[in-house]
Structures are given as C-alpha cells and as structure tokens.
C-alpha cells in the first residue's frame, strides 16, 4: 500500500526526522525513594491481588516525589522489580499514539476533522472511510469493542503486521454510525497507528521512539516489536486463583498502537510531567490540554487518548495485556499524578488487581477511594463454572447407574420429552458460554483465552460436558442389551 499523498509524506519525513526536544529537567535521573504511606497500601492490598511484582511512581510540583517497587519480575526467579523495570503498559499506549497524531496535527500533516480515507488508501470506498481522525481518537468512530479485540489473535510477526491488520479492518463495517455513540475499541488506535506510519513514512515503533520516548527521556522504555524482550517484566495471567507466568516475554508488534508501549514507572513519571508542564515541547501546551478535555458531546468522558473525569479534575488511562495491568492518573490543575504497574492479570473475583492499583493511586494523589466492594458475585460465578463440569460428569455416571429407569422413559411421550429437553437446554447453555458470555466481555473466546485462560477453559469445559451429559443420557435411553426387548415383549 502506498500513501495517498507521496509529496506530503516525503516532506513529513524530512520535517519529523529532525525530532523534538523537551527541557533537560524532564530527562534527568530520578532519585526519589518509596513513600511510606504507599508502601503501607501495598502491604495491605498486594497479597490478595496475587501479583508477583509491582512498581509505582508519583509526581508533584514538576518533579518525581516518590518511586518504588516490590516483588519479582518473574515469579520465583529472585530478580526483584524496580521503578526502572520496564512493564507492559497496555492501553496507556493509546495516549502515546494520540500524542503522535497530535504532533502530526501540529506540523500540519493531519487534520482532526478529515476522513481517514484521505490518509489511508485502503479505506477509500470502504464502510469506515468517512470516519474522522477525531472520531478515531475519541472512540466515537462506530467500531465496537468486539471488533477491536478480535485482532489480538492475528499475530504474524511480520514487519508489516500492523498494515495487514488495518487492511483487514478496512473491510469491516463499523458496528454503529460515527458519532452516534461512544464505545471503546482497539480498532480505532490500530488505524491511527497505521496513519502515523503512512504520514510520517516511518514504522510506528521508530516514530514513537524518536519523537516521544527519546525526547521525554524514557531510556528504559520501548515499543513492542514482536521480539522477546528479556529485560521486560514477565506477564502472569490468572490461573485458578494463582498467577501463571507466560512462556516468554514476546511482544505483539501488530497491537503496538493500542497497547504496545513497554515502560518503567520512572519513565512514565517523566511522561506525566511533560503532559502537565504547560510548555511547548513534544507538543504545544494547547494540544496537550486538548487531549485531556472531553472530545465531543458523544464522548463526555474521553478526550484524545485519555479518559477524563471532569468532576474529579483528572485524566487517566488503565491498561491490560495478557498477564499485566497498569494505571496512569494525572491531576493537571494540581500538577499531581501517579502510575502503577503490575505484572499480574486479574482473575474473576479471585486475584483481581483493580483495588491494588486504585488504592496506590489514591494514596499517591490524595484522592478518596473506598475500595471495590464485595466481589462475591464474581467469585460465585467462577466457582459455579468450576463445579459445573464435575456435576455433569457425576450426572453422566448416575445416568448409567439408573439406565433401566431412564430407558423406561423412552416408552412414553412424556418420558421422551424429559429425555430430549436436556439436550436443548445444554445446547442453549453452550451457546451462552461460548457466544453470549464472550460478547459481554467484549472479546471473542480466543482473546479471552489470552487474558484469562482459566475462565476460557471453564467456559469450554462446562459447555462441552453439559452437551455430553445430555447425549450420554439419550444414548443410555435408546440403547439396550441384546434380547432385552424380546424378553420384555414376551412377558
């Protein structure tokens, strides 16, 4: 695929290749130590979360005031996490992609109100071609959560992987009309990442490295390139109340614009300081402020790459990748902010990290937080799914033990109805588990398997054993030993 405007791309490459700079103070060494009040929160909340490691940093008054870490970069290996350990940041990466787009806007290469098809030829004449850059940035394009999460399993490892994914998205009709509703979707930011490549003439990884990470001074950070990164904290997805380490630290190149920035807590602290300094550096001050304001009436709680809470006066973004979660929060009017990184994924009810991340953030920023409340409904759901296959298997055994009584049912209409009804009900239950539940999670089952492998296994096992029980019951009912029918008729 070639850029729509070759001359503009050449000019953009020449201009953007010069890079940008920020004041030297933004890239100086961070020497802040742990905050005792935050350490107390970690003591209280970390055991229940089950995460192997955590890192955090706090900023206020234009400097990093506290930073610390606890635990291991990989469970059991003895390598302690530090505030300089790079962690996967997940969707915090969207703010980097938005910043890259805003840099191109500032340079006159991109216009927020222009349709994406003006920049990406593959969208010409396609269903999503009329979506504007602002709508992509603010998640009002019409692409759905499910459409965005499907791409998680399309990894090829090829250098043009992002281009391939976006070409595929160009064939997809957005689920809703643009600006009709707000719905979070990774699809928006994959398209934006490809736009950065086409307009700048550089790979997304290369652009972000040279125009954001280096100018900000994020020396311990990088963008996912599809390779194994040994220095990165290993992800630990949930596994039946525990966390199980991923096989290796391979990164996902194709998802980089939506969730592929890998950064340390100290580096992200530098990034937050730059976003709140009110100065013209990696982006002009007006552009940075615009990113942290509601984008439109259809997007009252999301700006351009940041969630916005106008009541609290905060901008924030959480992130989730397989086995790691994050939270970055800014209070621009007060110049305060915090970042929390963990290398453990949340389970369902058990081993959730939300309370840990939110409690550390609240302690760091001085905001109120009363906890997540009871999680018993989530725990009950997980336990039910855990017990359901056992119940079905025991019921199958019981059906064989009671085979004569079950066979007797096949000789009456009412009995036959009671025999066939479970097949219908378990088939519906299987559809709910394999189709409806994933849609409620906003992701196909294969994507759920990446983030919550224990839940995916339970959904499949429960669905299969339920139908299997119904089939076994029918098999028992309509299968008799040779001679049984003759003996029954003669008697």
Tab-separated table of C-alpha atoms in Angstrom:
chain	number	residue	atom	x	y	z
A	1	UNK	CA	0.000	0.000	0.000
A	2	UNK	CA	1.242	3.478	-0.893
A	3	UNK	CA	0.439	6.838	0.800
A	4	UNK	CA	-2.256	8.897	-0.790
A	5	UNK	CA	-0.076	11.980	-0.931
A	6	UNK	CA	3.523	10.965	-1.635
A	7	UNK	CA	4.886	14.501	-1.634
A	8	UNK	CA	3.308	15.216	1.776
A	9	UNK	CA	4.825	12.055	3.172
A	10	UNK	CA	8.286	12.981	1.904
A	11	UNK	CA	8.002	16.439	3.428
A	12	UNK	CA	6.679	14.989	6.686
A	13	UNK	CA	9.583	12.567	6.855
A	14	UNK	CA	12.096	15.379	6.379
A	15	UNK	CA	10.439	17.614	8.967
A	16	UNK	CA	9.707	14.939	11.570
A	17	UNK	CA	13.115	13.363	11.181
A	18	UNK	CA	14.561	16.385	12.948
A	19	UNK	CA	12.851	15.272	16.154
A	20	UNK	CA	11.706	17.388	19.058
A	21	UNK	CA	13.194	18.199	22.422
A	22	UNK	CA	11.980	18.919	25.916
A	23	UNK	CA	13.685	20.763	28.744
A	24	UNK	CA	16.669	18.890	30.150
A	25	UNK	CA	14.979	18.612	33.534
A	26	UNK	CA	12.466	16.149	32.080
A	27	UNK	CA	15.145	13.548	31.355
A	28	UNK	CA	17.324	13.838	34.434
A	29	UNK	CA	17.840	10.836	36.699
A	30	UNK	CA	15.060	10.025	39.113
A	31	UNK	CA	16.286	9.580	42.666
A	32	UNK	CA	13.012	9.634	44.603
A	33	UNK	CA	12.524	6.833	47.111
A	34	UNK	CA	9.466	4.894	48.282
A	35	UNK	CA	6.580	6.644	50.002
A	36	UNK	CA	5.799	5.027	53.413
A	37	UNK	CA	2.049	5.602	53.064
A	38	UNK	CA	2.033	3.910	49.655
A	39	UNK	CA	4.164	1.067	50.981
A	40	UNK	CA	1.530	0.506	53.683
A	41	UNK	CA	-1.144	0.270	50.994
A	42	UNK	CA	0.937	-2.270	49.080
A	43	UNK	CA	1.420	-4.302	52.282
A	44	UNK	CA	-2.352	-4.395	52.712
A	45	UNK	CA	-3.520	-4.972	49.133
A	46	UNK	CA	-0.792	-6.871	47.299
A	47	UNK	CA	-1.351	-10.336	48.884
A	48	UNK	CA	-4.999	-10.507	47.771
A	49	UNK	CA	-4.094	-9.432	44.244
A	50	UNK	CA	-1.579	-12.249	43.856
A	51	UNK	CA	0.681	-10.192	41.594
A	52	UNK	CA	4.353	-11.233	41.545
A	53	UNK	CA	5.580	-7.643	41.208
A	54	UNK	CA	4.521	-4.007	41.350
A	55	UNK	CA	6.204	-0.696	40.527
A	56	UNK	CA	4.938	2.846	41.043
A	57	UNK	CA	5.968	6.473	40.759
A	58	UNK	CA	4.428	9.725	41.997
A	59	UNK	CA	4.813	13.227	40.562
A	60	UNK	CA	4.017	16.628	42.061
A	61	UNK	CA	5.228	20.202	41.605
A	62	UNK	CA	7.156	19.362	38.455
A	63	UNK	CA	9.232	16.517	39.891
A	64	UNK	CA	9.080	12.843	40.805
A	65	UNK	CA	8.406	12.794	44.540
A	66	UNK	CA	8.286	9.045	45.178
A	67	UNK	CA	9.032	5.803	43.379
A	68	UNK	CA	9.250	2.215	44.463
A	69	UNK	CA	8.724	-1.425	43.596
A	70	UNK	CA	8.034	-4.735	45.250
A	71	UNK	CA	8.229	-8.386	44.243
A	72	UNK	CA	9.786	-10.117	41.242
A	73	UNK	CA	9.900	-9.510	37.508
A	74	UNK	CA	9.051	-13.212	37.107
A	75	UNK	CA	7.540	-15.263	39.921
A	76	UNK	CA	10.164	-17.266	41.749
A	77	UNK	CA	13.232	-16.180	39.792
A	78	UNK	CA	14.558	-13.881	42.503
A	79	UNK	CA	15.052	-10.891	40.194
A	80	UNK	CA	13.481	-8.019	42.078
A	81	UNK	CA	11.363	-5.426	40.307
A	82	UNK	CA	12.469	-1.795	40.485
A	83	UNK	CA	10.985	1.524	39.441
A	84	UNK	CA	13.245	1.288	36.376
A	85	UNK	CA	11.979	-2.153	35.294
A	86	UNK	CA	10.029	-1.925	32.017
A	87	UNK	CA	6.484	-3.290	32.368
A	88	UNK	CA	3.878	-3.743	29.621
A	89	UNK	CA	1.594	-0.714	29.942
A	90	UNK	CA	-1.331	-1.933	27.840
A	91	UNK	CA	-3.771	0.753	26.791
A	92	UNK	CA	-1.802	3.590	28.362
A	93	UNK	CA	-0.100	3.216	24.976
A	94	UNK	CA	-3.142	4.845	23.365
A	95	UNK	CA	-2.084	8.169	24.854
A	96	UNK	CA	1.274	7.801	23.066
A	97	UNK	CA	-0.468	7.112	19.767
A	98	UNK	CA	-2.752	10.087	20.336
A	99	UNK	CA	0.291	12.238	21.110
A	100	UNK	CA	1.937	11.086	17.869
A	101	UNK	CA	-1.194	12.063	15.919
A	102	UNK	CA	-1.316	15.448	17.643
A	103	UNK	CA	2.311	16.045	16.708
A	104	UNK	CA	1.367	15.448	13.070
A	105	UNK	CA	-1.598	17.801	13.527
A	106	UNK	CA	0.720	20.466	14.924
A	107	UNK	CA	3.024	20.012	11.936
A	108	UNK	CA	0.124	20.438	9.519
A	109	UNK	CA	0.286	16.873	8.201
A	110	UNK	CA	-3.021	15.699	9.711
A	111	UNK	CA	-6.372	17.407	10.331
A	112	UNK	CA	-8.644	16.106	13.089
A	113	UNK	CA	-11.837	16.628	11.072
A	114	UNK	CA	-10.606	14.891	7.905
A	115	UNK	CA	-11.855	11.394	6.968
A	116	UNK	CA	-9.340	8.596	7.430
A	117	UNK	CA	-9.667	7.661	3.751
A	118	UNK	CA	-7.795	10.877	2.891
A	119	UNK	CA	-4.707	9.378	4.525
A	120	UNK	CA	-5.124	5.622	4.098
A	121	UNK	CA	-5.904	4.457	0.567
A	122	UNK	CA	-7.153	1.120	1.821
A	123	UNK	CA	-10.188	2.919	3.340
A	124	UNK	CA	-11.232	4.512	0.040
A	125	UNK	CA	-14.781	3.412	-0.718
A	126	UNK	CA	-14.850	1.271	2.406
A	127	UNK	CA	-17.513	1.328	5.165
A	128	UNK	CA	-15.262	3.132	7.648
A	129	UNK	CA	-13.699	5.533	5.176
A	130	UNK	CA	-15.768	8.533	6.296
A	131	UNK	CA	-14.710	8.253	9.944
A	132	UNK	CA	-12.670	11.279	11.002
A	133	UNK	CA	-9.390	11.309	12.898
A	134	UNK	CA	-11.065	12.936	15.913
A	135	UNK	CA	-13.675	10.176	15.996
A	136	UNK	CA	-10.950	7.529	15.965
A	137	UNK	CA	-9.083	9.285	18.776
A	138	UNK	CA	-12.217	9.647	20.915
A	139	UNK	CA	-13.722	6.176	20.297
A	140	UNK	CA	-16.776	7.584	18.534
A	141	UNK	CA	-15.961	6.066	15.141
A	142	UNK	CA	-18.547	3.301	15.418
A	143	UNK	CA	-16.029	0.458	15.687
A	144	UNK	CA	-17.114	-1.784	18.562
A	145	UNK	CA	-15.176	-3.271	21.449
A	146	UNK	CA	-15.543	-6.747	19.951
A	147	UNK	CA	-14.270	-5.591	16.559
A	148	UNK	CA	-11.208	-4.133	18.250
A	149	UNK	CA	-10.457	-7.145	20.421
A	150	UNK	CA	-10.635	-9.663	17.588
A	151	UNK	CA	-7.213	-8.521	16.350
A	152	UNK	CA	-5.458	-9.793	19.482
A	153	UNK	CA	-5.059	-13.246	17.923
A	154	UNK	CA	-3.959	-12.199	14.431
A	155	UNK	CA	-0.223	-12.017	15.185
A	156	UNK	CA	2.059	-12.890	12.268
A	157	UNK	CA	5.373	-11.482	13.458
A	158	UNK	CA	5.936	-9.850	10.075
A	159	UNK	CA	7.291	-6.276	9.797
A	160	UNK	CA	4.068	-5.220	8.037
A	161	UNK	CA	1.795	-6.825	10.628
A	162	UNK	CA	0.115	-3.551	11.587
A	163	UNK	CA	-0.561	-2.770	7.933
A	164	UNK	CA	-2.118	-6.214	7.466
A	165	UNK	CA	-4.399	-5.785	10.471
A	166	UNK	CA	-5.555	-2.349	9.394
A	167	UNK	CA	-6.161	-3.570	5.844
A	168	UNK	CA	-8.428	-6.189	7.403
A	169	UNK	CA	-10.225	-3.556	9.482
A	170	UNK	CA	-10.864	-1.541	6.324
A	171	UNK	CA	-13.057	-4.413	5.135
A	172	UNK	CA	-15.126	-4.304	8.337
A	173	UNK	CA	-18.215	-2.135	8.586
A	174	UNK	CA	-18.266	-0.214	11.892
A	175	UNK	CA	-20.971	-1.535	14.196
A	176	UNK	CA	-22.502	1.930	14.636
A	177	UNK	CA	-22.759	5.204	12.774
A	178	UNK	CA	-19.908	7.643	13.551
A	179	UNK	CA	-20.551	10.000	16.466
A	180	UNK	CA	-23.703	8.026	17.288
A	181	UNK	CA	-22.309	6.507	20.480
A	182	UNK	CA	-19.106	6.080	22.465
A	183	UNK	CA	-17.600	2.598	22.544
A	184	UNK	CA	-14.032	1.773	23.417
A	185	UNK	CA	-12.277	-0.099	20.618
A	186	UNK	CA	-8.670	-1.078	19.937
A	187	UNK	CA	-9.567	-0.898	16.246
A	188	UNK	CA	-9.520	2.905	16.405
A	189	UNK	CA	-5.948	3.036	17.604
A	190	UNK	CA	-4.644	0.375	15.244
A	191	UNK	CA	-5.915	2.558	12.385
A	192	UNK	CA	-4.310	5.627	13.976
A	193	UNK	CA	-1.016	3.807	14.370
A	194	UNK	CA	-1.032	2.910	10.699
A	195	UNK	CA	-1.857	6.530	9.874
A	196	UNK	CA	1.268	7.597	11.790
A	197	UNK	CA	3.301	5.231	9.623
A	198	UNK	CA	1.849	6.393	6.312
A	199	UNK	CA	2.023	10.130	7.011
A	200	UNK	CA	5.460	10.089	8.653
A	201	UNK	CA	6.991	7.464	6.409
A	202	UNK	CA	8.388	5.612	9.441
A	203	UNK	CA	7.423	2.458	11.307
A	204	UNK	CA	5.191	3.152	14.303
A	205	UNK	CA	7.891	1.812	16.639
A	206	UNK	CA	10.537	4.042	15.089
A	207	UNK	CA	8.337	7.137	15.164
A	208	UNK	CA	7.374	6.801	18.836
A	209	UNK	CA	10.953	6.008	19.840
A	210	UNK	CA	12.397	9.106	18.152
A	211	UNK	CA	9.567	11.599	18.671
A	212	UNK	CA	8.299	10.708	22.146
A	213	UNK	CA	10.425	8.279	24.154
A	214	UNK	CA	13.808	9.842	23.434
A	215	UNK	CA	12.723	13.493	23.798
A	216	UNK	CA	10.949	12.745	27.091
A	217	UNK	CA	13.967	10.838	28.389
A	218	UNK	CA	12.312	7.418	28.652
A	219	UNK	CA	15.572	5.469	28.412
A	220	UNK	CA	14.181	2.247	29.945
A	221	UNK	CA	11.162	2.112	27.642
A	222	UNK	CA	10.462	0.799	24.145
A	223	UNK	CA	7.654	-0.124	21.760
A	224	UNK	CA	6.648	-3.747	21.151
A	225	UNK	CA	8.397	-5.074	18.067
A	226	UNK	CA	7.373	-8.734	18.042
A	227	UNK	CA	10.640	-9.868	19.627
A	228	UNK	CA	11.351	-11.448	23.008
A	229	UNK	CA	12.439	-8.740	25.462
A	230	UNK	CA	14.328	-10.271	28.382
A	231	UNK	CA	14.518	-7.019	30.366
A	232	UNK	CA	10.735	-6.672	30.490
A	233	UNK	CA	8.700	-7.846	33.474
A	234	UNK	CA	7.046	-11.163	32.619
A	235	UNK	CA	3.264	-11.273	32.462
A	236	UNK	CA	1.331	-13.645	34.732
A	237	UNK	CA	-2.277	-14.361	33.624
A	238	UNK	CA	-4.715	-15.694	36.242
A	239	UNK	CA	-4.858	-19.446	36.733
A	240	UNK	CA	-7.467	-20.748	39.201
A	241	UNK	CA	-6.717	-18.307	41.999
A	242	UNK	CA	-2.999	-18.082	41.255
A	243	UNK	CA	-0.897	-16.442	38.534
A	244	UNK	CA	0.981	-18.464	35.915
A	245	UNK	CA	3.960	-16.940	34.101
A	246	UNK	CA	3.882	-16.616	30.326
A	247	UNK	CA	6.341	-18.831	28.477
A	248	UNK	CA	8.443	-15.875	27.356
A	249	UNK	CA	8.477	-12.102	27.044
A	250	UNK	CA	7.478	-11.932	23.392
A	251	UNK	CA	5.862	-8.640	22.426
A	252	UNK	CA	3.000	-8.071	19.988
A	253	UNK	CA	4.062	-5.824	17.120
A	254	UNK	CA	0.665	-5.590	15.460
A	255	UNK	CA	-1.125	-4.320	18.592
A	256	UNK	CA	1.558	-1.734	19.428
A	257	UNK	CA	-0.520	1.438	18.793
A	258	UNK	CA	-3.316	0.157	21.046
A	259	UNK	CA	-1.265	-1.469	23.800
A	260	UNK	CA	2.380	-1.993	22.942
A	261	UNK	CA	4.393	0.643	24.803
A	262	UNK	CA	6.586	-1.011	27.444
A	263	UNK	CA	7.786	1.448	30.084
A	264	UNK	CA	9.172	1.733	33.587
A	265	UNK	CA	7.391	3.552	36.386
A	266	UNK	CA	10.070	6.233	36.481
A	267	UNK	CA	9.866	6.759	32.726
A	268	UNK	CA	6.099	7.077	32.824
A	269	UNK	CA	6.511	9.613	35.623
A	270	UNK	CA	8.662	11.697	33.267
A	271	UNK	CA	5.946	11.345	30.638
A	272	UNK	CA	3.234	12.549	33.042
A	273	UNK	CA	5.366	15.553	33.976
A	274	UNK	CA	5.735	16.534	30.313
A	275	UNK	CA	1.988	16.140	29.725
A	276	UNK	CA	1.243	18.501	32.646
A	277	UNK	CA	4.059	21.071	32.385
A	278	UNK	CA	2.075	23.596	30.328
A	279	UNK	CA	5.024	24.065	27.983
A	280	UNK	CA	5.607	23.665	24.262
A	281	UNK	CA	7.938	20.693	23.886
A	282	UNK	CA	6.955	17.306	22.433
A	283	UNK	CA	3.643	19.033	21.705
A	284	UNK	CA	2.417	22.568	22.218
A	285	UNK	CA	0.684	23.252	25.519
A	286	UNK	CA	-2.681	23.858	23.839
A	287	UNK	CA	-2.560	20.463	22.133
A	288	UNK	CA	-1.732	18.677	25.391
A	289	UNK	CA	-4.632	20.391	27.146
A	290	UNK	CA	-6.964	19.438	24.295
A	291	UNK	CA	-6.054	15.773	24.713
A	292	UNK	CA	-7.238	15.859	28.325
A	293	UNK	CA	-10.624	17.501	27.688
A	294	UNK	CA	-13.850	15.745	26.594
A	295	UNK	CA	-13.598	15.293	22.844
A	296	UNK	CA	-17.254	15.886	21.949
A	297	UNK	CA	-20.832	15.589	23.172
A	298	UNK	CA	-20.703	11.922	22.156
A	299	UNK	CA	-17.516	11.483	24.200
A	300	UNK	CA	-18.066	13.287	27.511
A	301	UNK	CA	-15.689	11.047	29.473
A	302	UNK	CA	-12.899	10.558	26.946
A	303	UNK	CA	-10.580	13.065	25.335
A	304	UNK	CA	-7.899	12.252	22.768
A	305	UNK	CA	-6.129	9.228	24.190
A	306	UNK	CA	-7.148	9.856	27.816
A	307	UNK	CA	-10.210	9.138	29.934
A	308	UNK	CA	-11.458	12.352	31.522
A	309	UNK	CA	-13.247	12.813	34.845
A	310	UNK	CA	-14.356	16.438	34.872
A	311	UNK	CA	-15.824	16.100	38.364
A	312	UNK	CA	-12.532	14.913	39.879
A	313	UNK	CA	-10.434	17.025	37.529
A	314	UNK	CA	-8.421	14.001	36.450
A	315	UNK	CA	-7.250	12.415	33.237
A	316	UNK	CA	-6.338	8.761	33.370
A	317	UNK	CA	-5.896	5.549	31.458
A	318	UNK	CA	-5.748	1.949	32.563
A	319	UNK	CA	-4.103	-0.812	30.595
A	320	UNK	CA	-4.393	-4.568	30.290
A	321	UNK	CA	-2.342	-7.035	28.293
A	322	UNK	CA	-2.067	-10.783	28.910
A	323	UNK	CA	-0.628	-11.069	32.412
A	324	UNK	CA	-0.044	-7.383	33.188
A	325	UNK	CA	-2.143	-4.356	34.164
A	326	UNK	CA	-1.474	-0.669	34.701
A	327	UNK	CA	-2.970	2.667	35.699
A	328	UNK	CA	-1.741	6.192	34.991
A	329	UNK	CA	-3.533	9.186	36.524
A	330	UNK	CA	-2.999	12.939	36.154
A	331	UNK	CA	-4.499	15.839	38.114
A	332	UNK	CA	-3.391	18.616	35.732
A	333	UNK	CA	-4.718	21.590	37.728
A	334	UNK	CA	-2.692	20.482	40.755
A	335	UNK	CA	0.320	19.166	38.872
A	336	UNK	CA	-0.006	15.776	40.561
A	337	UNK	CA	-0.053	12.303	39.099
A	338	UNK	CA	0.822	8.661	39.633
A	339	UNK	CA	1.498	5.487	37.721
A	340	UNK	CA	1.095	1.909	38.965
A	341	UNK	CA	2.327	-1.152	37.066
A	342	UNK	CA	1.784	-4.816	37.980
A	343	UNK	CA	2.870	-7.996	36.197
A	344	UNK	CA	-0.237	-9.993	37.079
A	345	UNK	CA	-3.594	-10.200	35.328
A	346	UNK	CA	-6.921	-10.088	37.161
A	347	UNK	CA	-8.993	-13.188	37.697
A	348	UNK	CA	-12.761	-13.307	38.105
A	349	UNK	CA	-13.341	-12.398	41.745
A	350	UNK	CA	-10.072	-14.018	42.782
A	351	UNK	CA	-6.710	-12.306	42.372
A	352	UNK	CA	-8.097	-9.058	40.946
A	353	UNK	CA	-5.610	-6.171	40.759
A	354	UNK	CA	-8.044	-3.257	40.489
A	355	UNK	CA	-8.161	-2.487	44.205
A	356	UNK	CA	-4.371	-2.595	44.496
A	357	UNK	CA	-3.841	-0.190	41.592
A	358	UNK	CA	-6.627	2.182	42.639
A	359	UNK	CA	-5.597	2.229	46.309
A	360	UNK	CA	-1.974	3.050	45.461
A	361	UNK	CA	-3.142	5.779	43.081
A	362	UNK	CA	-5.458	7.271	45.704
A	363	UNK	CA	-2.676	7.346	48.292
A	364	UNK	CA	-0.332	8.936	45.766
A	365	UNK	CA	-2.705	11.649	44.563
A	366	UNK	CA	-4.592	12.323	47.787
A	367	UNK	CA	-7.971	11.328	46.325
A	368	UNK	CA	-10.734	9.371	48.043
A	369	UNK	CA	-11.105	5.658	47.382
A	370	UNK	CA	-13.372	3.294	49.280
A	371	UNK	CA	-12.479	0.041	47.555
A	372	UNK	CA	-14.232	-2.140	45.027
A	373	UNK	CA	-16.835	-3.502	47.418
A	374	UNK	CA	-17.894	-7.120	47.654
A	375	UNK	CA	-16.688	-9.397	44.872
A	376	UNK	CA	-18.754	-12.388	45.990
A	377	UNK	CA	-20.951	-12.373	42.894
A	378	UNK	CA	-17.857	-12.666	40.688
A	379	UNK	CA	-16.407	-15.347	42.940
A	380	UNK	CA	-19.693	-17.257	42.918
A	381	UNK	CA	-19.744	-17.182	39.115
A	382	UNK	CA	-16.211	-18.555	38.911
A	383	UNK	CA	-16.888	-21.260	41.497
A	384	UNK	CA	-20.095	-22.263	39.683
A	385	UNK	CA	-18.216	-22.655	36.417
A	386	UNK	CA	-15.583	-24.670	38.249
A	387	UNK	CA	-18.151	-27.065	39.742
A	388	UNK	CA	-20.422	-27.387	36.717
A	389	UNK	CA	-18.263	-29.871	34.729
A	390	UNK	CA	-17.958	-32.031	37.847
A	391	UNK	CA	-21.739	-32.026	38.261
A	392	UNK	CA	-22.224	-33.012	34.611
A	393	UNK	CA	-19.704	-35.852	34.853
A	394	UNK	CA	-21.296	-37.189	38.040
A	395	UNK	CA	-24.703	-36.938	36.381
A	396	UNK	CA	-23.407	-38.967	33.444
A	397	UNK	CA	-22.237	-41.663	35.838
A	398	UNK	CA	-25.609	-41.562	37.611
A	399	UNK	CA	-27.392	-41.936	34.258
A	400	UNK	CA	-25.539	-45.185	33.618
A	401	UNK	CA	-26.333	-46.472	37.091
A	402	UNK	CA	-30.017	-45.645	36.564
A	403	UNK	CA	-30.104	-46.850	32.956
A	404	UNK	CA	-33.138	-49.095	33.340
A	405	UNK	CA	-35.264	-46.273	34.744
A	406	UNK	CA	-34.046	-43.927	32.015
A	407	UNK	CA	-34.777	-46.496	29.306
A	408	UNK	CA	-38.297	-46.845	30.635
A	409	UNK	CA	-38.866	-43.157	29.908
A	410	UNK	CA	-38.325	-43.740	26.185
A	411	UNK	CA	-41.559	-45.727	26.046
A	412	UNK	CA	-43.876	-42.757	26.703
A	413	UNK	CA	-44.338	-39.338	25.141
A	414	UNK	CA	-43.828	-37.532	28.422
A	415	UNK	CA	-40.747	-39.577	29.100
A	416	UNK	CA	-39.277	-38.888	25.686
A	417	UNK	CA	-39.841	-35.166	26.224
A	418	UNK	CA	-37.912	-35.324	29.521
A	419	UNK	CA	-35.117	-37.178	27.742
A	420	UNK	CA	-34.689	-34.719	24.882
A	421	UNK	CA	-35.232	-31.492	26.834
A	422	UNK	CA	-31.750	-31.580	28.478
A	423	UNK	CA	-30.117	-31.691	25.046
A	424	UNK	CA	-31.933	-28.490	24.113
A	425	UNK	CA	-31.178	-26.780	27.416
A	426	UNK	CA	-27.487	-27.723	27.468
A	427	UNK	CA	-27.111	-26.665	23.835
A	428	UNK	CA	-28.541	-23.259	24.746
A	429	UNK	CA	-26.217	-23.132	27.763
A	430	UNK	CA	-23.264	-23.945	25.493
A	431	UNK	CA	-24.247	-21.090	23.182
A	432	UNK	CA	-24.409	-18.743	26.183
A	433	UNK	CA	-20.965	-19.814	27.422
A	434	UNK	CA	-19.212	-19.839	24.060
A	435	UNK	CA	-21.063	-16.993	22.366
A	436	UNK	CA	-23.017	-14.692	24.665
A	437	UNK	CA	-20.568	-14.533	27.576
A	438	UNK	CA	-17.605	-13.618	25.333
A	439	UNK	CA	-19.699	-10.890	23.702
A	440	UNK	CA	-20.497	-9.490	27.158
A	441	UNK	CA	-16.754	-9.426	27.844
A	442	UNK	CA	-16.320	-7.587	24.553
A	443	UNK	CA	-13.946	-10.167	23.103
A	444	UNK	CA	-14.063	-13.476	21.221
A	445	UNK	CA	-13.286	-16.607	23.213
A	446	UNK	CA	-9.798	-16.932	21.737
A	447	UNK	CA	-8.954	-13.451	23.034
A	448	UNK	CA	-10.365	-14.262	26.490
A	449	UNK	CA	-8.039	-17.285	26.484
A	450	UNK	CA	-5.049	-14.922	26.235
A	451	UNK	CA	-6.104	-12.708	29.129
A	452	UNK	CA	-7.993	-15.161	31.376
A	453	UNK	CA	-7.030	-18.697	30.369
A	454	UNK	CA	-8.701	-20.295	33.391
A	455	UNK	CA	-12.050	-18.681	32.588
A	456	UNK	CA	-11.802	-19.683	28.918
A	457	UNK	CA	-11.047	-23.284	29.906
A	458	UNK	CA	-14.017	-23.397	32.287
A	459	UNK	CA	-16.390	-21.968	29.664
A	460	UNK	CA	-15.360	-24.565	27.089
A	461	UNK	CA	-15.331	-27.443	29.588
A	462	UNK	CA	-18.736	-26.545	31.015
A	463	UNK	CA	-20.253	-26.187	27.546
A	464	UNK	CA	-18.834	-29.493	26.287
A	465	UNK	CA	-19.585	-31.584	29.386
A	466	UNK	CA	-23.148	-30.263	29.520
A	467	UNK	CA	-23.939	-31.358	25.963
A	468	UNK	CA	-22.005	-34.598	26.514
A	469	UNK	CA	-24.148	-35.419	29.550
A	470	UNK	CA	-27.336	-34.888	27.543
A	471	UNK	CA	-26.026	-37.091	24.705
A	472	UNK	CA	-24.921	-39.852	27.103
A	473	UNK	CA	-28.346	-39.788	28.725
A	474	UNK	CA	-30.017	-40.212	25.337
A	475	UNK	CA	-27.577	-42.960	24.400
A	476	UNK	CA	-28.422	-44.846	27.574
A	477	UNK	CA	-32.155	-44.398	26.971
A	478	UNK	CA	-32.150	-45.777	23.426
A	479	UNK	CA	-29.501	-48.474	23.754
A	480	UNK	CA	-30.484	-51.796	25.266
A	481	UNK	CA	-28.633	-55.053	25.659
A	482	UNK	CA	-29.433	-57.716	23.038
A	483	UNK	CA	-32.559	-59.683	23.895
A	484	UNK	CA	-33.925	-57.149	26.357
A	485	UNK	CA	-36.721	-56.002	24.050
A	486	UNK	CA	-37.694	-59.599	23.228
A	487	UNK	CA	-37.861	-60.588	26.891
A	488	UNK	CA	-39.945	-57.522	27.678
A	489	UNK	CA	-42.439	-58.286	24.851
A	490	UNK	CA	-42.746	-61.973	25.798
A	491	UNK	CA	-43.508	-61.103	29.358
